[in-house]
Tab-separated table of C-alpha atoms in Angstrom:
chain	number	residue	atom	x	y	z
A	1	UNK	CA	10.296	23.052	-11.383
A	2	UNK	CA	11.773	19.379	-11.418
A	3	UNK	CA	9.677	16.734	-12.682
A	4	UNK	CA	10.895	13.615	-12.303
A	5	UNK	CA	10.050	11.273	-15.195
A	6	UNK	CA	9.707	8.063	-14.001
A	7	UNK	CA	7.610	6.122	-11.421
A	8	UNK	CA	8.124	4.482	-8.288
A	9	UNK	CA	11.216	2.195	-8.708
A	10	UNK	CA	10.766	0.492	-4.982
A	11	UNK	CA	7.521	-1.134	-6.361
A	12	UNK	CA	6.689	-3.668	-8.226
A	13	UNK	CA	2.819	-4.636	-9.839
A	14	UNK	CA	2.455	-7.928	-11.438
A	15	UNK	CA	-0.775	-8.898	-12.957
A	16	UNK	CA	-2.394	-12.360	-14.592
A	17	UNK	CA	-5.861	-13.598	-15.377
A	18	UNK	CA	-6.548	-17.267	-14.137
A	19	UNK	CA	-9.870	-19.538	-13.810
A	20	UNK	CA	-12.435	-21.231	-15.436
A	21	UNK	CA	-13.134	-20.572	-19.267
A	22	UNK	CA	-15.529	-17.149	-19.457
A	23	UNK	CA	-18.828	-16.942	-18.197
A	24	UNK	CA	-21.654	-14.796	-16.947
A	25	UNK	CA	-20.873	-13.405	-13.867
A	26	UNK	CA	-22.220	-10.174	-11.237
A	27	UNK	CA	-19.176	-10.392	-9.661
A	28	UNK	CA	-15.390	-10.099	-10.116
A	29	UNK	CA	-12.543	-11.528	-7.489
A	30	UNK	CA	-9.912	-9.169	-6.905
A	31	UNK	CA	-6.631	-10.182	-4.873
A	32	UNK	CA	-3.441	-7.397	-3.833
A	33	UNK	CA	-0.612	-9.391	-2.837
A	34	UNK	CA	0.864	-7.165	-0.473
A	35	UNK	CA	3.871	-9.752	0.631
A	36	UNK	CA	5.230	-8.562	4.082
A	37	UNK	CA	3.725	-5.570	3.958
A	38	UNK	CA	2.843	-4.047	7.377
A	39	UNK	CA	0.428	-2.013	9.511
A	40	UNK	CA	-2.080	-1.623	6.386
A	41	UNK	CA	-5.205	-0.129	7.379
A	42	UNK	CA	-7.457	-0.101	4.082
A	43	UNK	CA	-7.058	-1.539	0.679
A	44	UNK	CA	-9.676	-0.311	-1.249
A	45	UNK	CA	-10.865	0.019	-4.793
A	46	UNK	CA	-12.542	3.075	-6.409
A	47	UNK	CA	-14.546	2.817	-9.956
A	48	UNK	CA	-14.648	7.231	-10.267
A	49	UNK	CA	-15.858	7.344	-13.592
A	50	UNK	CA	-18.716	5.963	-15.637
A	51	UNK	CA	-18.306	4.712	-18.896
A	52	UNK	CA	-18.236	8.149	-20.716
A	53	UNK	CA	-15.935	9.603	-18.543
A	54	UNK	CA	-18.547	11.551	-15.852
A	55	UNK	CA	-17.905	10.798	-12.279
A	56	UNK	CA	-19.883	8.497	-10.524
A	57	UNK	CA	-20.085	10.039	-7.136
A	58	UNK	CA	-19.739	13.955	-5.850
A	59	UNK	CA	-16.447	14.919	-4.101
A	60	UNK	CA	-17.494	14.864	-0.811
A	61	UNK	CA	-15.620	17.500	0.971
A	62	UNK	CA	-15.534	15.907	4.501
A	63	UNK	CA	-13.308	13.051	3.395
A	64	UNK	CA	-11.164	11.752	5.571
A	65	UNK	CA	-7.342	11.364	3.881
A	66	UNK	CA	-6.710	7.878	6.337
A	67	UNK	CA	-10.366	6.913	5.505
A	68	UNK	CA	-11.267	7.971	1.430
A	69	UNK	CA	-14.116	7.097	-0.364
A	70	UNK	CA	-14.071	3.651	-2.099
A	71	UNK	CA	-16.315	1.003	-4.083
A	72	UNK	CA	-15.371	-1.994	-2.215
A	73	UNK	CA	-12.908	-2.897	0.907
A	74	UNK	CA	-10.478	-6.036	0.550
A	75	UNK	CA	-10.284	-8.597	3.764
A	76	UNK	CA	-6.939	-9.899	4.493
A	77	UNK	CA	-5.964	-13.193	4.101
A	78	UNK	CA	-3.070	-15.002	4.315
A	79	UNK	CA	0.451	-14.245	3.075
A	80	UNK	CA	-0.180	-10.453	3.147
A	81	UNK	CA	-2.875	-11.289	0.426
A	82	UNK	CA	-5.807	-8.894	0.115
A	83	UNK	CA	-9.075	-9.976	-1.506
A	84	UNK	CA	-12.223	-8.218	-2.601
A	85	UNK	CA	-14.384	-10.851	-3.501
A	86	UNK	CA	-17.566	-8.884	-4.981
A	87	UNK	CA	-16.530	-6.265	-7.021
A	88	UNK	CA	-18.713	-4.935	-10.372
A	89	UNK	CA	-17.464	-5.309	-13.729
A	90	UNK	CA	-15.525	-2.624	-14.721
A	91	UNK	CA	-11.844	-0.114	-14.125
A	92	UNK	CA	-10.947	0.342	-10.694
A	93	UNK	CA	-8.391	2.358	-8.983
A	94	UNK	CA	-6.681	0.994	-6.090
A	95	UNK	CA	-5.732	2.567	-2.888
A	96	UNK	CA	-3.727	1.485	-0.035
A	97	UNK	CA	-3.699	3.357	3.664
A	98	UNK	CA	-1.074	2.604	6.478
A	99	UNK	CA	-0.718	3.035	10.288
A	100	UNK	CA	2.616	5.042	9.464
A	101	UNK	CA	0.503	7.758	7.827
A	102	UNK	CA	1.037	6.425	4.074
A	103	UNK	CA	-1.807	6.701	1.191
A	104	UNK	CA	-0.653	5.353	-2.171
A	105	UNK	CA	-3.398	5.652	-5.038
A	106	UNK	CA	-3.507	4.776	-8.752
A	107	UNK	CA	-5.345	6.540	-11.520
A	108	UNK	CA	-6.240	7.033	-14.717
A	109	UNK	CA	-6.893	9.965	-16.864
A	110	UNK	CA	-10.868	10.635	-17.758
A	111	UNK	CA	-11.586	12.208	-20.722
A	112	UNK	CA	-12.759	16.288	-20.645
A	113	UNK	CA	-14.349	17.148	-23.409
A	114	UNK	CA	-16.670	14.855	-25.795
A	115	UNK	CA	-15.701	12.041	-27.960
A	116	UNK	CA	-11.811	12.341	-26.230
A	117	UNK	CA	-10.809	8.649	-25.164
A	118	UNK	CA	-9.749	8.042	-21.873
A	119	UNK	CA	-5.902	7.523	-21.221
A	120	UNK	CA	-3.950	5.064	-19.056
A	121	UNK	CA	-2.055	6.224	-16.278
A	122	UNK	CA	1.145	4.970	-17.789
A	123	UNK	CA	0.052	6.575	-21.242
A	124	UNK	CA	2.911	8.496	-23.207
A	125	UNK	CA	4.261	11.686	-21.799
A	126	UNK	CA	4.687	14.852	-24.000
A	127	UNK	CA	8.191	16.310	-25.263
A	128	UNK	CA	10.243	17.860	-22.347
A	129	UNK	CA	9.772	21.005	-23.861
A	130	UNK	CA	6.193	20.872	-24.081
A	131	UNK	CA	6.160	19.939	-20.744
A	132	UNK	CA	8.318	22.505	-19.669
A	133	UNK	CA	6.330	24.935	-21.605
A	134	UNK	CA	3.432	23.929	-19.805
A	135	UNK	CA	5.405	23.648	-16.139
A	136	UNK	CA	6.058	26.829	-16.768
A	137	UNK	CA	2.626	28.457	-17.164
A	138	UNK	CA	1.072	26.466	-13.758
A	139	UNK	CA	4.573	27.993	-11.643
A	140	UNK	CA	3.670	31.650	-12.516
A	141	UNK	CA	-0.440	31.059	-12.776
A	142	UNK	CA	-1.704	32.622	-9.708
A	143	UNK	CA	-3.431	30.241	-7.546
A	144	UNK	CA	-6.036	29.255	-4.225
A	145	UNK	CA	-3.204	27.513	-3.429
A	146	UNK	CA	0.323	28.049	-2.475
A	147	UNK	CA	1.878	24.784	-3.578
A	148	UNK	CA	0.523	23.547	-7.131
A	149	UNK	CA	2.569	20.633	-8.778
A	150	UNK	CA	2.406	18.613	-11.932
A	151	UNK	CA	2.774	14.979	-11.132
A	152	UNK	CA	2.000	13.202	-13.894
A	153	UNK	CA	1.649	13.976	-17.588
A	154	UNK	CA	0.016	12.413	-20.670
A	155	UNK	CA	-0.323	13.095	-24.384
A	156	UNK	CA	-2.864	12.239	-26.455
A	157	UNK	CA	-1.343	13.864	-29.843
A	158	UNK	CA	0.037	16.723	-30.716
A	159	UNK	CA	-2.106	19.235	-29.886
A	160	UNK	CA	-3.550	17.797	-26.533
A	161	UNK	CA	-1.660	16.834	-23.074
A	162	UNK	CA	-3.718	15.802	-19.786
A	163	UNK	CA	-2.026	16.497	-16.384
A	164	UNK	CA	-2.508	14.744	-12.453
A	165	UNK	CA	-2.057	18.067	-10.519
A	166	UNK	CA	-1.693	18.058	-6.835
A	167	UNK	CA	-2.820	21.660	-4.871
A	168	UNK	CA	-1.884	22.180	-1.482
A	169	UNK	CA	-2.682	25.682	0.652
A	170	UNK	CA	-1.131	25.404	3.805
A	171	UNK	CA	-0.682	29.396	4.123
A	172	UNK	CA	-3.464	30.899	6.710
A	173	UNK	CA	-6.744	30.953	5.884
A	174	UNK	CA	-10.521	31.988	7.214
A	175	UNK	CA	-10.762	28.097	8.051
A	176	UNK	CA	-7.985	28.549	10.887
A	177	UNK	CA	-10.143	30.330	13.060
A	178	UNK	CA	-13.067	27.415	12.657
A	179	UNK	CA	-10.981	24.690	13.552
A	180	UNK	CA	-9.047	26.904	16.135
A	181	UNK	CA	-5.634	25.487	14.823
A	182	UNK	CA	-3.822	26.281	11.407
A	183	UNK	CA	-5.291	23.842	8.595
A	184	UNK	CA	-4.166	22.697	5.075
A	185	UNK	CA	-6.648	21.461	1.832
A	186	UNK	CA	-5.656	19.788	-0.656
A	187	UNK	CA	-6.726	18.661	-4.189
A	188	UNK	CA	-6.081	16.097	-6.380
A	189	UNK	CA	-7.450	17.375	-10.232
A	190	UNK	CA	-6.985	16.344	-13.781
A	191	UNK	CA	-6.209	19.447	-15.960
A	192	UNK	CA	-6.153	18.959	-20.054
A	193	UNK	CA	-3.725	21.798	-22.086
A	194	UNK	CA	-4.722	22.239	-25.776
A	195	UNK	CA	-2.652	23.739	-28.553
A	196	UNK	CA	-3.480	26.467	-30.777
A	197	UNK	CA	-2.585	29.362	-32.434
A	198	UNK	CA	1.210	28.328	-30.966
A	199	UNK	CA	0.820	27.950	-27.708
A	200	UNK	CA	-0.967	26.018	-24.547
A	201	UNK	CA	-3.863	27.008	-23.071
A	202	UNK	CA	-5.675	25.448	-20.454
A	203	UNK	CA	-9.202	24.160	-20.449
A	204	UNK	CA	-12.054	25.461	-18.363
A	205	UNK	CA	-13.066	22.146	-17.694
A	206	UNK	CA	-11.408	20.064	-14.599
A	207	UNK	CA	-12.220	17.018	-13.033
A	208	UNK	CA	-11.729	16.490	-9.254
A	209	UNK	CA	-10.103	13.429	-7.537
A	210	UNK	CA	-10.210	14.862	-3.696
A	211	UNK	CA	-10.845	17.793	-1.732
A	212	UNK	CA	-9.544	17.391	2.090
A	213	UNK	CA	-9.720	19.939	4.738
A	214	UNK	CA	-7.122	18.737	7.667
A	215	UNK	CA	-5.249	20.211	10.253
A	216	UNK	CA	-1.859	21.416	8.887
A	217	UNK	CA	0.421	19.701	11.189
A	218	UNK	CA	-1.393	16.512	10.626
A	219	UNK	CA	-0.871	16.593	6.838
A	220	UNK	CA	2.513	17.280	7.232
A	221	UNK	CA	3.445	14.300	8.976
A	222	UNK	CA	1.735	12.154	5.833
A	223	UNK	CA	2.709	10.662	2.931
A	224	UNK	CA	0.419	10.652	-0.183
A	225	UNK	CA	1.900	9.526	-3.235
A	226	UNK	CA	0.438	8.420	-6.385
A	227	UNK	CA	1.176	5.332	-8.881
A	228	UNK	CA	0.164	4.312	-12.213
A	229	UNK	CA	0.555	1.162	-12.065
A	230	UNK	CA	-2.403	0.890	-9.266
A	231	UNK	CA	-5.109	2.660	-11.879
A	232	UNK	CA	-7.232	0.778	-14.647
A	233	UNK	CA	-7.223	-2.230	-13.231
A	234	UNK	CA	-9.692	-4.367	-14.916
A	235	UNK	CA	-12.314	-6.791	-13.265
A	236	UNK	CA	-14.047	-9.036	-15.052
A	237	UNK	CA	-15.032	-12.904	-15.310
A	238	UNK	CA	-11.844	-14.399	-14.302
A	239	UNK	CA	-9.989	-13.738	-10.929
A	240	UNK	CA	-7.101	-11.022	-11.341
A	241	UNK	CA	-3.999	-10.884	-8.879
A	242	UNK	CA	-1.865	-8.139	-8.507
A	243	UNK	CA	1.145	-7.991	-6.679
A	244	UNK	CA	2.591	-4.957	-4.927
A	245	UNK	CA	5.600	-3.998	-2.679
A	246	UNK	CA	5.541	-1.097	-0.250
A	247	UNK	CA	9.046	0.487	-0.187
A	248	UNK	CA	9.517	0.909	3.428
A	249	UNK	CA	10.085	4.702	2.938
A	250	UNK	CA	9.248	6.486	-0.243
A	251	UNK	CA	11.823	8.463	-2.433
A	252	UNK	CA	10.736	11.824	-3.289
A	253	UNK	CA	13.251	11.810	-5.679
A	254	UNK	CA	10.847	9.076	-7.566
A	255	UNK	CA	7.862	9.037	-5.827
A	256	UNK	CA	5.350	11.792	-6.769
A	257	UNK	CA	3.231	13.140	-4.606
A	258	UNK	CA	2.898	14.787	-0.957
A	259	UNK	CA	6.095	14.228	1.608
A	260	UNK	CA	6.298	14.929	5.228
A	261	UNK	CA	7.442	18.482	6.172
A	262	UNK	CA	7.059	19.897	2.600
């Protein structure tokens, strides 16, 4: 399995703190400086976990992939730049939607078991042969689903490696019949290897991003990919500004995620 090893190289994310000295405040300005960006649909930001780590909403099943779940919805303004002007205190994920079928999300990885930290999306990757090692074990792993990929990767010591995974069925299943065309689901999970005794094992424990149900020819035709640099972003008292270019078509061969006609 090839994995590439670095991000998206068509984008670029900026960030600064400006304003007034620090204060009290209930509410945190957000901008996305989207430049000439075009036919954006939805630039929204998600908070997913609480401060220990637990999500703070279910999964909801029925989620739309052009229309996900978020915290709070940015207005445009001018010069392709995006505000949210209310947001809590607190780590948000950002993720933009597009009339060409494009979703590009950020993350960061959540802690799974008790007293772990939480890791930035941009936090070290393991050795290429622990992450081969690993690669490895998810390829031959029997599966729900028919396409399972490692996107991104994180270590957090030795003996401990957290993984973005992306599962796709697209192969028939009972849910044809109910929507009376072929259908896809995918996933979006956070999986967390340990090592003992000389080799990786995966933990029970999972936590889930997504779950979408969608006809099959639909998700073909999309493009989901996910970035680092969009997770973790913090709000607080002053304004933050982030700037962000959309490549107008996104390298696989950099870009990790879902493609059209995969």
């Amino acid at each position: 399995m090839s994995i590439p090893t670095r991000g998206l190289v068509s984008a670029v994310l900026l960030a600064h703190l400006f304003g007034p000295s620090p204060g009290p405040s209930s509410a945190g300005e957000l901008i996305v400086d989207l430049g000439k960006s075009q036919g954006i649909t939805l630039v929204g930001a998600i908070r997913r976990w609480d401060e220990d780590g637990a999500s703070r909403f279910p999964v909801d099943p029925s989620a739309k992939i052009e229309n996900p779940r978020v915290d709070g919805r940015a207005q445009p303004g001018p010069e392709g730049r995006w505000v949210f002007s209310d947001l809590a205190d607190g780590p948000y994920d950002l993720v933009i939607c597009t009339k060409s079928r494009i979703r590009v999300e950020g993350f960061r990885y959540p802690p799974l078991r008790e007293f772990d930290p939480f890791l930035s999306s941009d936090a070290r990757s393991p050795d290429d042969e622990t992450r081969d090692e690993i690669a490895r074990e998810i390829a031959t792993a029997r599966h729900y689903e028919n396409k399972v990929a490692p996107l991104y990767w994180a270590s957090n010591g030795e003996k401990q490696v957290r993984i973005l995974v992306q599962l796709v069925r697209d192969r028939p299943t009972s849910f044809d019949a109910e929507f009376g065309a072929p259908v896809a689901t995918v996933r979006h999970e956070i999986w967390q290897y340990t090592r003992s005794y000389g080799s990786w094992t995966k933990d029970r424990k999972t936590e889930v991003l997504d779950r979408i149900l969608l006809p099959r020819d639909e998700f073909r035709r999309w493009t989901w990919v996910w970035d680092p640099r969009l997770g973790g972003i913090e709000v607080g008292r002053k304004p933050v500004t982030i700037a962000y270019r959309l490549p107008t078509k996104f390298d696989p061969q950099t870009a990790r995620g879902w493609f059209p006609d995969r």
